[in-house]
Coordinates of C-alpha atoms and ligand atoms in Angstrom, one line a residue:
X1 CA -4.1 68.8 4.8
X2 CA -4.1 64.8 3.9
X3 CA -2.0 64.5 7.3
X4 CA -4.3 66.7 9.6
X5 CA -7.5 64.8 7.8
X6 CA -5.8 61.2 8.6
X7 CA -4.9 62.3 12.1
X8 CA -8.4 64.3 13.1
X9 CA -9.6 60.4 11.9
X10 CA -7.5 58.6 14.3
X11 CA -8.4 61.2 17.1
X12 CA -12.0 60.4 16.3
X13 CA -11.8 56.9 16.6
X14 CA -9.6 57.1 19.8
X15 CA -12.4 59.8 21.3
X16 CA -15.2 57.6 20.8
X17 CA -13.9 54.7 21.6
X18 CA -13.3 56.3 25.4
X19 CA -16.5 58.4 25.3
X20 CA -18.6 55.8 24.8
X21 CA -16.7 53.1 26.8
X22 CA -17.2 49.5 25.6
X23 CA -20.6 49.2 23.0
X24 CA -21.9 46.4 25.7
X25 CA -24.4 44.3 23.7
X26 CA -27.5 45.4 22.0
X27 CA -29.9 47.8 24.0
X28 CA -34.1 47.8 23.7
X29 CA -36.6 50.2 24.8
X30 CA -39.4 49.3 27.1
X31 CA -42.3 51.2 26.7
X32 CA -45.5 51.2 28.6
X33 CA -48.4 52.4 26.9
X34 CA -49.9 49.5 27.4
X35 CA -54.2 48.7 28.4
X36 CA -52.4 45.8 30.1
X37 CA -48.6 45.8 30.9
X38 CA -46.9 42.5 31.7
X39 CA -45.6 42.9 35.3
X40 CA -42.0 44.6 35.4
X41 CA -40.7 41.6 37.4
X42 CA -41.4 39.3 34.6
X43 CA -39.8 41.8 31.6
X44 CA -36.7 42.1 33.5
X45 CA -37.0 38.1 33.6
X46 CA -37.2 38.3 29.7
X47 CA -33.9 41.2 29.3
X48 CA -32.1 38.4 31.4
X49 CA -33.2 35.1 29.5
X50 CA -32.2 37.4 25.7
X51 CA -29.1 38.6 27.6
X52 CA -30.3 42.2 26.6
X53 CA -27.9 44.0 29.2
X54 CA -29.2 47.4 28.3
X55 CA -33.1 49.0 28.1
X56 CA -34.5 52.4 27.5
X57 CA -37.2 53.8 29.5
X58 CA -39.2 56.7 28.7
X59 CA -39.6 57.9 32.3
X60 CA -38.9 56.8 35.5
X61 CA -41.4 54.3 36.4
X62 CA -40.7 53.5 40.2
X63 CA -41.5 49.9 39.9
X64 CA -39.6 49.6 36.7
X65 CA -36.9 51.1 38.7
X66 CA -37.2 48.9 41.4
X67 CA -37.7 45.8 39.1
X68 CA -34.2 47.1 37.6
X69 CA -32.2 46.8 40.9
X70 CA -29.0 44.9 40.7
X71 CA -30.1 43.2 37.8
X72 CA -26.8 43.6 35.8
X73 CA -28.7 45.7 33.1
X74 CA -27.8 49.1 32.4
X75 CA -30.9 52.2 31.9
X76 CA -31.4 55.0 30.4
X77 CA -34.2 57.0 32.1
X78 CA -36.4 59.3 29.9
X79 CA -38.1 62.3 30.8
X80 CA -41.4 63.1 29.0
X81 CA -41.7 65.7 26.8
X82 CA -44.3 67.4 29.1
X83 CA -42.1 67.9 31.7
X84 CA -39.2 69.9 29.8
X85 CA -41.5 73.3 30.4
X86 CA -41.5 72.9 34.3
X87 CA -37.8 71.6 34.7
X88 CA -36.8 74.4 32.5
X89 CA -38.2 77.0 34.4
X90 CA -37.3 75.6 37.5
X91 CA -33.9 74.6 38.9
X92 CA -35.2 73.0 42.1
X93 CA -37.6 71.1 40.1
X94 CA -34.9 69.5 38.0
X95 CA -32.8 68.7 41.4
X96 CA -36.2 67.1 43.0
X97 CA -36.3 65.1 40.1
X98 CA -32.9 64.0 39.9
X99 CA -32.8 62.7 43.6
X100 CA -36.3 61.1 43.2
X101 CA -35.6 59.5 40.2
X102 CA -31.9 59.0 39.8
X103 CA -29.7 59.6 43.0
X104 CA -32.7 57.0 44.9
X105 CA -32.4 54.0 43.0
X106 CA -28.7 54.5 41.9
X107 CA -27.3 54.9 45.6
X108 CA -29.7 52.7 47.6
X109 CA -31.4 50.8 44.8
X110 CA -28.2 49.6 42.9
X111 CA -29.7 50.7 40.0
X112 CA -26.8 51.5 36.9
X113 CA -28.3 54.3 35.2
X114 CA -26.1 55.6 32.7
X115 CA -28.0 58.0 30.9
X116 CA -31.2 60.5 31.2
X117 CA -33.1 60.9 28.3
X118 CA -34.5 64.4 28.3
X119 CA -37.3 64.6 26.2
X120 CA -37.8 62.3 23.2
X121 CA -37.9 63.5 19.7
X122 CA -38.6 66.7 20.7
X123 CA -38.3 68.7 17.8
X124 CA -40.7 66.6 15.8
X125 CA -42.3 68.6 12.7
X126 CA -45.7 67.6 14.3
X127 CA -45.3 69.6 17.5
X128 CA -44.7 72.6 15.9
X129 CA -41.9 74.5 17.9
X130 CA -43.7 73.7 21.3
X131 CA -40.8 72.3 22.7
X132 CA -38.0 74.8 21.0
X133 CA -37.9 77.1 23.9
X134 CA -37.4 74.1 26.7
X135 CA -35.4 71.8 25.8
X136 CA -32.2 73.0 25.9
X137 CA -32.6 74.9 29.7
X138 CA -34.5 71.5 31.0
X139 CA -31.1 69.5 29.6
X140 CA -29.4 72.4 31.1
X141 CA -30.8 72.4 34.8
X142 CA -30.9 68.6 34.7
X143 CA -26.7 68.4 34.1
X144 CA -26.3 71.0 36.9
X145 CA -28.5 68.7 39.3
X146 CA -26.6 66.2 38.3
X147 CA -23.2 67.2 39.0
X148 CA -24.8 69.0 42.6
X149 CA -25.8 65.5 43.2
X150 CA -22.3 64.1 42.6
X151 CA -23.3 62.1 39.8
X152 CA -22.0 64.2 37.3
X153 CA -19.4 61.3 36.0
X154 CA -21.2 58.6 36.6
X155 CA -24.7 59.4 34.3
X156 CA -25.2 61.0 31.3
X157 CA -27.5 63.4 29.6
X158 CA -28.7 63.1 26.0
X159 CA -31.8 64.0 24.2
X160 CA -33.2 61.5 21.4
X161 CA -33.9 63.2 18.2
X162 CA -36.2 62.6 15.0
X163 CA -34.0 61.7 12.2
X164 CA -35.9 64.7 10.5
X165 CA -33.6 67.5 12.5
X166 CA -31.2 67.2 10.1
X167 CA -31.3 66.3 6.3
X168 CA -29.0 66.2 3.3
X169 CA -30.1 68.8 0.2
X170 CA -28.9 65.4 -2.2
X171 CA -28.9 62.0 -1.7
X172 CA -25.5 62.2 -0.5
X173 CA -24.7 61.9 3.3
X174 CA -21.7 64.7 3.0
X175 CA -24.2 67.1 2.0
X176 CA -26.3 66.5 5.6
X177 CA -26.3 69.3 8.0
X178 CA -28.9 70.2 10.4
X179 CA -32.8 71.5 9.6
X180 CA -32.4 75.6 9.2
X181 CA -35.2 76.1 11.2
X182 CA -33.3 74.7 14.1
X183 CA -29.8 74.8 13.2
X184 CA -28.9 77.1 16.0
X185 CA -30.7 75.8 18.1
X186 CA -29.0 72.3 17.4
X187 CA -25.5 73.8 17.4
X188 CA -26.4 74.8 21.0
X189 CA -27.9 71.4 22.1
X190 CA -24.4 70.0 20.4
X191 CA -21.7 72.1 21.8
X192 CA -23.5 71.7 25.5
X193 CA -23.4 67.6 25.1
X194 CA -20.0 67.9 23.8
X195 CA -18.7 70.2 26.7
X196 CA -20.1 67.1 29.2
X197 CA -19.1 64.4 27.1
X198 CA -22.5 63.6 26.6
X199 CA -23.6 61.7 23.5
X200 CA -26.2 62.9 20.7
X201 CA -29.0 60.6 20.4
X202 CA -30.9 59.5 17.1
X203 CA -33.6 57.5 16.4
X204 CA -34.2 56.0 12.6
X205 CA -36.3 54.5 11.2
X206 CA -36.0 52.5 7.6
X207 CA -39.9 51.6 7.7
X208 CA -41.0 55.0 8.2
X209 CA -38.8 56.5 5.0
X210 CA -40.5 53.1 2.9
X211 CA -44.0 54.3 4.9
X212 CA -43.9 58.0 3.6
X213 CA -42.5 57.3 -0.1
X214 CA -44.1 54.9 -2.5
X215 CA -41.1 55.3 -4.8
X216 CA -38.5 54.6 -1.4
X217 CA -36.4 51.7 -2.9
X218 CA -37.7 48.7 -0.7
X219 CA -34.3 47.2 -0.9
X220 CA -32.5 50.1 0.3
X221 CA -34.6 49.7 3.6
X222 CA -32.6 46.9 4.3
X223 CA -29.2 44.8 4.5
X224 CA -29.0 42.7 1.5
X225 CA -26.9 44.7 -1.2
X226 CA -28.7 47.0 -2.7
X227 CA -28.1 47.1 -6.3
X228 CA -27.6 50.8 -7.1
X229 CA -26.4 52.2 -4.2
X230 CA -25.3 55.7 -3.3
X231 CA -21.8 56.9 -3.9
X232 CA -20.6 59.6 -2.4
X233 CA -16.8 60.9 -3.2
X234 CA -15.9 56.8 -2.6
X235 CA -18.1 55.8 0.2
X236 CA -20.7 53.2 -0.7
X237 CA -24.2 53.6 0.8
X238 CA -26.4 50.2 0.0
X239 CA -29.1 51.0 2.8
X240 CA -30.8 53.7 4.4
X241 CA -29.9 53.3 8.1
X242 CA -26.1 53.9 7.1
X243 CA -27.1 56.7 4.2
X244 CA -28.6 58.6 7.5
X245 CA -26.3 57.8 9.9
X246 CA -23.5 59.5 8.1
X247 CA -25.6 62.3 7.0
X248 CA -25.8 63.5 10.8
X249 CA -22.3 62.7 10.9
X250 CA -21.7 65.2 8.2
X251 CA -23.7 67.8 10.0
X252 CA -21.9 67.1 13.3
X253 CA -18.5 67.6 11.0
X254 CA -19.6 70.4 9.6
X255 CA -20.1 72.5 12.3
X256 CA -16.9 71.4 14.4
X257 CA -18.4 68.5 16.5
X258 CA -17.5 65.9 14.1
X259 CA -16.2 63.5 16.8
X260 CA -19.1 63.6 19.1
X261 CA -20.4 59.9 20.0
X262 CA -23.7 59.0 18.5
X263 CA -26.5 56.7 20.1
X264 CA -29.2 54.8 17.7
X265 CA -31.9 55.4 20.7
X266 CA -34.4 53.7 18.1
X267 CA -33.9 51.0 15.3
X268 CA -36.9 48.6 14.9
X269 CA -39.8 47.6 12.4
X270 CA -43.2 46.6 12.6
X271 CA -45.3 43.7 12.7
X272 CA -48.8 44.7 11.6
X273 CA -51.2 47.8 10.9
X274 CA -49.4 48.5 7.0
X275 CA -49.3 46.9 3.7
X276 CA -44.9 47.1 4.9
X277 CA -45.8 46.5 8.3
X278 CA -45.0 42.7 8.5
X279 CA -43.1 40.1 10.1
X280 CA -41.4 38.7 7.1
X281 CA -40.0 43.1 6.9
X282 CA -39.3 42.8 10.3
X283 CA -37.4 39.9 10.6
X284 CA -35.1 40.7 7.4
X285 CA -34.5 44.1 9.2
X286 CA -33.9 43.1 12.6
X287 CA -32.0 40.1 11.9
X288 CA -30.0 42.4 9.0
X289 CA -29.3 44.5 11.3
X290 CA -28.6 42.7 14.7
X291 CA -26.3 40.5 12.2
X292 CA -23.9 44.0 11.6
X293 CA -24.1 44.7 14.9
X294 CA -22.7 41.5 16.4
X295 CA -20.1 41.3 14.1
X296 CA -19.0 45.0 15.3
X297 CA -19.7 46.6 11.8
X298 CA -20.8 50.2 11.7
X299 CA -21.2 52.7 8.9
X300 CA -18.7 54.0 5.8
X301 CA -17.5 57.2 8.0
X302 CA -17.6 55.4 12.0
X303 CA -17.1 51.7 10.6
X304 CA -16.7 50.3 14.3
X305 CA -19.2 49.1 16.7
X306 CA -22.5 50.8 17.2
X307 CA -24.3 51.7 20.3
X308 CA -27.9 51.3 19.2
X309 CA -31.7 50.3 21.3
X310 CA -33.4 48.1 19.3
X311 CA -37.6 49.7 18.8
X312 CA -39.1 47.8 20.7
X313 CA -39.1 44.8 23.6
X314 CA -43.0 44.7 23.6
X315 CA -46.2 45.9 21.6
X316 CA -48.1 48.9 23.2
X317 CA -52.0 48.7 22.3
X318 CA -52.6 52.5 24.2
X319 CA -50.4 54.5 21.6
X320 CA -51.4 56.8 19.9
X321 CA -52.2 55.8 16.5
X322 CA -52.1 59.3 14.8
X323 CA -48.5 58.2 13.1
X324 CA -49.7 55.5 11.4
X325 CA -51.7 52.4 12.6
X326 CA -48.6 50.5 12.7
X327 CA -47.5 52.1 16.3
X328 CA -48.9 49.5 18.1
X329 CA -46.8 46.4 16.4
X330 CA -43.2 47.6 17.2
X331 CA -42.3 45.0 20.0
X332 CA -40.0 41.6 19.1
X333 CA -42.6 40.3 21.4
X334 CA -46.3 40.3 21.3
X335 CA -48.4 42.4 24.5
X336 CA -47.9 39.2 26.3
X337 CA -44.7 38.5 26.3
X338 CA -44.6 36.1 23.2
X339 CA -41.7 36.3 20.6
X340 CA -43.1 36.8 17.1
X341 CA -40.5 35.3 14.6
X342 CA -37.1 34.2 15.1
X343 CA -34.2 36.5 15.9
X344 CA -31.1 35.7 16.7
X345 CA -29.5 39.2 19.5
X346 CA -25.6 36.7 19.3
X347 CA -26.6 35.9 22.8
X348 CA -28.5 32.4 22.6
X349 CA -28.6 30.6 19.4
X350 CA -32.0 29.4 18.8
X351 CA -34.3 32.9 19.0
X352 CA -36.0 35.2 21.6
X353 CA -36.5 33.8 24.5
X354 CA -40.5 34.6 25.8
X355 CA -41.9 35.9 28.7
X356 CA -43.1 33.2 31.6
X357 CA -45.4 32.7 34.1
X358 CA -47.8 35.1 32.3
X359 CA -51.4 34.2 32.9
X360 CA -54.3 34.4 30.6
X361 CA -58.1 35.6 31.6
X362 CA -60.6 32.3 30.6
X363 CA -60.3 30.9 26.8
X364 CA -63.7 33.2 25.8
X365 CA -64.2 35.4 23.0
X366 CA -67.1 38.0 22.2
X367 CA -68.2 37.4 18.1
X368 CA -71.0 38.6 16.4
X369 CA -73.9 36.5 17.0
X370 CA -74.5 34.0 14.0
X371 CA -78.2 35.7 13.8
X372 CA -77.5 39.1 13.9
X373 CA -79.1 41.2 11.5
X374 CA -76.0 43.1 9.1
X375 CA -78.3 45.8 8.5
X376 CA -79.4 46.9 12.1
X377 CA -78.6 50.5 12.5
X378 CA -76.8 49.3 15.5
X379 CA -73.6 47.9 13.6
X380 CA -71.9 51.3 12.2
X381 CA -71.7 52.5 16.4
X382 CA -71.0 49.4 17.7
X383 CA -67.8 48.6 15.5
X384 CA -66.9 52.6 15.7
X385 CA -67.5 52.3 20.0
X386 CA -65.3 49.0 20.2
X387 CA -62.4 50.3 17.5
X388 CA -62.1 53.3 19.7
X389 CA -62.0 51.8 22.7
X390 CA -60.0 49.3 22.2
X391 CA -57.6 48.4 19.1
X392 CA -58.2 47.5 15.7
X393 CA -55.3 48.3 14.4
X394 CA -55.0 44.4 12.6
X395 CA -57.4 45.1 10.6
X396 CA -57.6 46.8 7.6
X397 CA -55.8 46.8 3.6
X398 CA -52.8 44.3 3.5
X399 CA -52.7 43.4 7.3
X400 CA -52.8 40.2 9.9
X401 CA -56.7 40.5 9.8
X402 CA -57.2 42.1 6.7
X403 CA -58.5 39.0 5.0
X404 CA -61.8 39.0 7.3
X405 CA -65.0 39.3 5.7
X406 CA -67.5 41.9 7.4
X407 CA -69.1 39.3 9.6
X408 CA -65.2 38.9 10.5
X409 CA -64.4 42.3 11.1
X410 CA -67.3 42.9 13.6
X411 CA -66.3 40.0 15.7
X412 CA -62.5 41.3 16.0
X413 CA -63.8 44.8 16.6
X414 CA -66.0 43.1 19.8
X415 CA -63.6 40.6 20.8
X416 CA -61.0 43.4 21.2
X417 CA -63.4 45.7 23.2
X418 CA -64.2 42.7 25.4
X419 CA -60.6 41.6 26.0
X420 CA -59.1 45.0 26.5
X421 CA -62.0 45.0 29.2
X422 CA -61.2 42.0 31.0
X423 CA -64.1 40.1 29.4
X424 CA -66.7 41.6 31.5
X425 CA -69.7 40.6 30.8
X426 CA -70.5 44.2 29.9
X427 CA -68.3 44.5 27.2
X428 CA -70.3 42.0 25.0
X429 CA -73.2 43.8 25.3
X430 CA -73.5 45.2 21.8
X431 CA -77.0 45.8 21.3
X432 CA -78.6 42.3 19.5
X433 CA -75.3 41.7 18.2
X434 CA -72.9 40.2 20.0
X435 CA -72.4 36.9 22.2
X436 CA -69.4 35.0 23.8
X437 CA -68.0 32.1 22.6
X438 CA -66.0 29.3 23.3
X439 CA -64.4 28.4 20.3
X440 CA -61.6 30.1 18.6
X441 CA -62.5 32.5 15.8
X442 CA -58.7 33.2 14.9
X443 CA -57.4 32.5 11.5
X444 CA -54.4 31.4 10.8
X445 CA -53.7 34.7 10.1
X446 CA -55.9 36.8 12.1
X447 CA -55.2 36.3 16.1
X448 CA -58.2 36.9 18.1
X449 CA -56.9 37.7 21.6
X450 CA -57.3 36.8 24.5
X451 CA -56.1 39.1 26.9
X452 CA -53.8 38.6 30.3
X453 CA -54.6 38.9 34.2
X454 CA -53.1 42.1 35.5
X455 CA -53.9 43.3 38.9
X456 CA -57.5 43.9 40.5
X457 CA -56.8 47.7 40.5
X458 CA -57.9 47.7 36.9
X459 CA -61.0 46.7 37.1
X460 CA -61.9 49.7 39.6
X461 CA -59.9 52.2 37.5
X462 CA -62.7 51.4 34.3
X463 CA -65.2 50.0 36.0
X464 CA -66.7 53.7 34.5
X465 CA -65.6 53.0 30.8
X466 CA -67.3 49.5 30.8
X467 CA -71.0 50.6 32.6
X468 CA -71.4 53.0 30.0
X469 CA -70.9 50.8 27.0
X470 CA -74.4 50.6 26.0
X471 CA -75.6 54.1 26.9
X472 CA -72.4 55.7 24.8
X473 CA -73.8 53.9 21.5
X474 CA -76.9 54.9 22.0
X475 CA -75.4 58.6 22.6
X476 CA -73.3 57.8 19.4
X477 CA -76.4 56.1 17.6
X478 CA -78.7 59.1 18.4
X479 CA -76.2 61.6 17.5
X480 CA -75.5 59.9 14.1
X481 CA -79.1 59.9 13.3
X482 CA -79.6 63.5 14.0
Ligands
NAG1 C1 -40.1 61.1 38.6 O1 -40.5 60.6 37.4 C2 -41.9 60.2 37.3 C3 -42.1 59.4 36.0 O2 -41.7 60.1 34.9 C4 -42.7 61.5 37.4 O3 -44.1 61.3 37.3 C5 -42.4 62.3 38.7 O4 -43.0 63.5 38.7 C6 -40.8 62.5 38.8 N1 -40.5 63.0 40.1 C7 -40.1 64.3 40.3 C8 -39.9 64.7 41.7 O5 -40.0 65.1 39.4
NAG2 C1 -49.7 72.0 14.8 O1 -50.3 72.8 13.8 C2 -51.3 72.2 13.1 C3 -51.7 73.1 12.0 O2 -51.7 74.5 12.4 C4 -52.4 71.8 14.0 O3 -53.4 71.1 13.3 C5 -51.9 70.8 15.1 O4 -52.9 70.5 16.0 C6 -50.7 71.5 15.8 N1 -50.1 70.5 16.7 C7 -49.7 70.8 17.9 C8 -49.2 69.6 18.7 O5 -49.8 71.8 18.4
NAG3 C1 -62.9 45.5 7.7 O1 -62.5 46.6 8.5 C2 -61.5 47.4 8.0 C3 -61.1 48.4 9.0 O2 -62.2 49.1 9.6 C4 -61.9 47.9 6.6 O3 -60.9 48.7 6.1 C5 -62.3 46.8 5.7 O4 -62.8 47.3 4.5 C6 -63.3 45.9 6.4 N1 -63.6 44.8 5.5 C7 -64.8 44.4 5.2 C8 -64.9 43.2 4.3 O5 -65.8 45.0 5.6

């Protein structure tokens, strides 16, 4: 028994060592929900400059693509959950999307795709089962298109999970397996990436465990030696990130997969929108955990390198907020391409390297007017029109702007309308209430923005949105009073 343990051990290491090839550098995902994206000709710029020779996507943006071309930088493609019904039903729709989005760039292109990310998180508690039935067939259909295509070697399939699809009944990691509502299911998803020498994907997330549990031992959320930590039949857990790890591990173990290679698609914290949500937090964890990572130190069961995507390059101010108001502050970088503390990735020595060449609209902000009147019934729409419309996701208990006084708040609310908008002269237009300015209302704190020139297009796209400023309060005014 102690011989057949030591050798299944030594397999394992050899195995993942070839399935996974070399761990090359750190990886980040690039996402795009963004009211104004930076140009994907100048974040490519920005991978090269941090030496970041991997990226995630979650689609297959053309231009991305295109951006991506002989760059040096390998991708994995994603493929959004609201696709998985139509590719599973339909094997020629999973070959036309695998020669219009892979076979293109990779053959004429000279893009390296390694991997397609079907789906992401798809078995979220949130969604309710609505992706159960697809996934599998849609990973299915997209291997077979694969290997008609010839590619079948060259790029893999994988499917990023929510840590939540598998759990532990203690606080031990040996007792993980996966969620019994979807333990089948995740046998099935398992045994088909191990038959292609695909790797399982998992995203985790230390923040959102601290986010969900007042109790959650801050310190465990992190790198430094945590106190009391976990011991489980001689392996020492001091931190969260390897507590979970090793608890999907067990699960793969457990149900004869135990040497399947493992992908961190997501590791990250962020910046603003929650009391934990800072950059002090996310420094400690980033550079905690970039500073394991470059010195090639995994977890207590798989203590060798680990192939992970830092969460995320940029902040997105179009996501959805319904996780937490904190979605829109995961990037190492600020909407415009700024770094926002210092992090070392191993590959430069003095920090992130920003974004350049980015340009800025005019140096004007929309405030509350110094003689509006607080008590006009026009304040309660206004600030409600602008936050939904816009992002206000700074402001509120324990964040960058939540020091603002209401006079404060209403001017954020406006100036992020107005920026998101382009500062069209429109978008200040708050009946009575607001006016443009000249002169800086940030705080050393609180970061009024002003926003960056993206193409003309835009501008046509909303020019809808921006007319009917002053009629939708009124709607929203009316309605309020009825
Ligand atoms: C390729 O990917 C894009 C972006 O995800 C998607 O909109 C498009 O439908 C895909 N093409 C095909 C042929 O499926
Ligand atoms: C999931 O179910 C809950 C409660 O039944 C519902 O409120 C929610 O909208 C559903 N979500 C989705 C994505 O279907
Ligand atoms: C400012 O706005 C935030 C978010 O809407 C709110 O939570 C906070 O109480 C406001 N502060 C003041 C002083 O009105």
């Amino acid at each position: 028994m102690g011989f057949a343990k030591f050798k299944g051990c030594f397999v394992l290491v050899f195995c993942v060592g070839l399935l996974v090839g070399s761990v090359s550098g750190i990886g980040v995902n690039w996402g795009t929900q963004s009211s104004h994206p930076l140009p994907p000709s100048t974040v490519v710029k920005m991978l090269k400059d941090n030496g970041i020779q991997k990226v995630k996507l979650f689609d297959a943006d053309s231009d991305i693509l295109d951006a991506l071309k002989k760059s040096g930088i390998q991708v994995m493609v994603g493929i959004p959950n609201d696709m998985l019904y139509t590719l599973a039903n339909s094997v020629q729709a999973a070959e036309k999307w695998v020669s219009k989005n892979i076979s293109a760039h990779v053959s004429s292109g000279g893009v390296d795709i390694r991997y397609i990310a079907v789906g992401n998180e798809p078995f979220l508690s949130t969604y309710n089962g609505t992706f159960e039935s697809t996934t599998l067939p849609a990973l299915q259909n997209i291997q077979s298109a694969l290997i008609k295509s010839g590619l079948g070697n060259q790029v893999k399939v994988t499917v990023p999970m929510n840590a939540d699809v598998y759990l532990s009944s203690s606080d031990k990691p040996s007792d993980g397996d996966f969620r019994p509502d979807i333990h089948d299911l995740m046998l099935q998803i398992v045994k088909f990436l191990s038959q292609n020498n695909a790797p399982f994907t998992v995203n985790i997330y230390p923040f959102i465990s601290l986010y969900l549990d007042a109790n959650f031992p801050v310190d465990f959320a992190f790198f430094n030696g945590f106190q009391t930590p976990i011991n489980d039949n001689g392996r020492i857990y001091d931190n969260v990130l390897d507590a979970n790890h090793d608890t999907l591990v067990w699960a793969l173990q457990k149900n004869g997969f135990g040497n399947l290679p493992i992908i961190v698609g997501e590791i990250g914290w962020p910046t603003d929108g929650n009391r934990n949500a800072n950059i002090q937090y996310a420094q400690r964890f980033n550079q905690g955990f970039m500073s394991r990572f470059l010195a090639g130190k995994g977890t207590p069961i798989r203590p060798g390198p680990i192939d992970a995507y830092l969460f995320s390059l940029i902040d997105e101010d179009s996501k959805s907020i319904q996780p937490g108001n904190f979605e829109r502050h995961w990037g190492m970088f600020y909407f415009d391409g700024k770094p926002k503390y210092l992090l070392s990735l191993g590959t430069r020595t003095n920090g992130l390297v920003g974004a350049s060449g980015v340009s800025y609209l005019p140096k004007k902000w929309c405030v509350l007017k110094p003689s509006a009147n607080l008590n006009s019934d026009q304040v309660a729409p206004s600030v409600s029109y602008a936050c939904q419309n816009a992002d206000c996701t700074s402001l509120g208990y324990e964040t960058s702007c939540g020091g603002l006084d209401v006079r404060g708040n209403l001017s954020y609310a406006f100036n992020s309308y107005y920026q998101v908008n382009d500062q069209i002269d429109s978008a200040c237009k708050f009946p009575g209430l607001s006016v443009v300015t000249d002169n800086d209302p940030s705080t050393p704190n609180c970061k009024f923005i002003i926003m960056i020139q993206t193409d003309s297009a835009y501008y046509f796209r909303n020019w809808r949105r921006i007319w009917s400023l002053p009629i939708m309060v009124f709607v929203f005014l009316f309605l309020n009073v009825m």
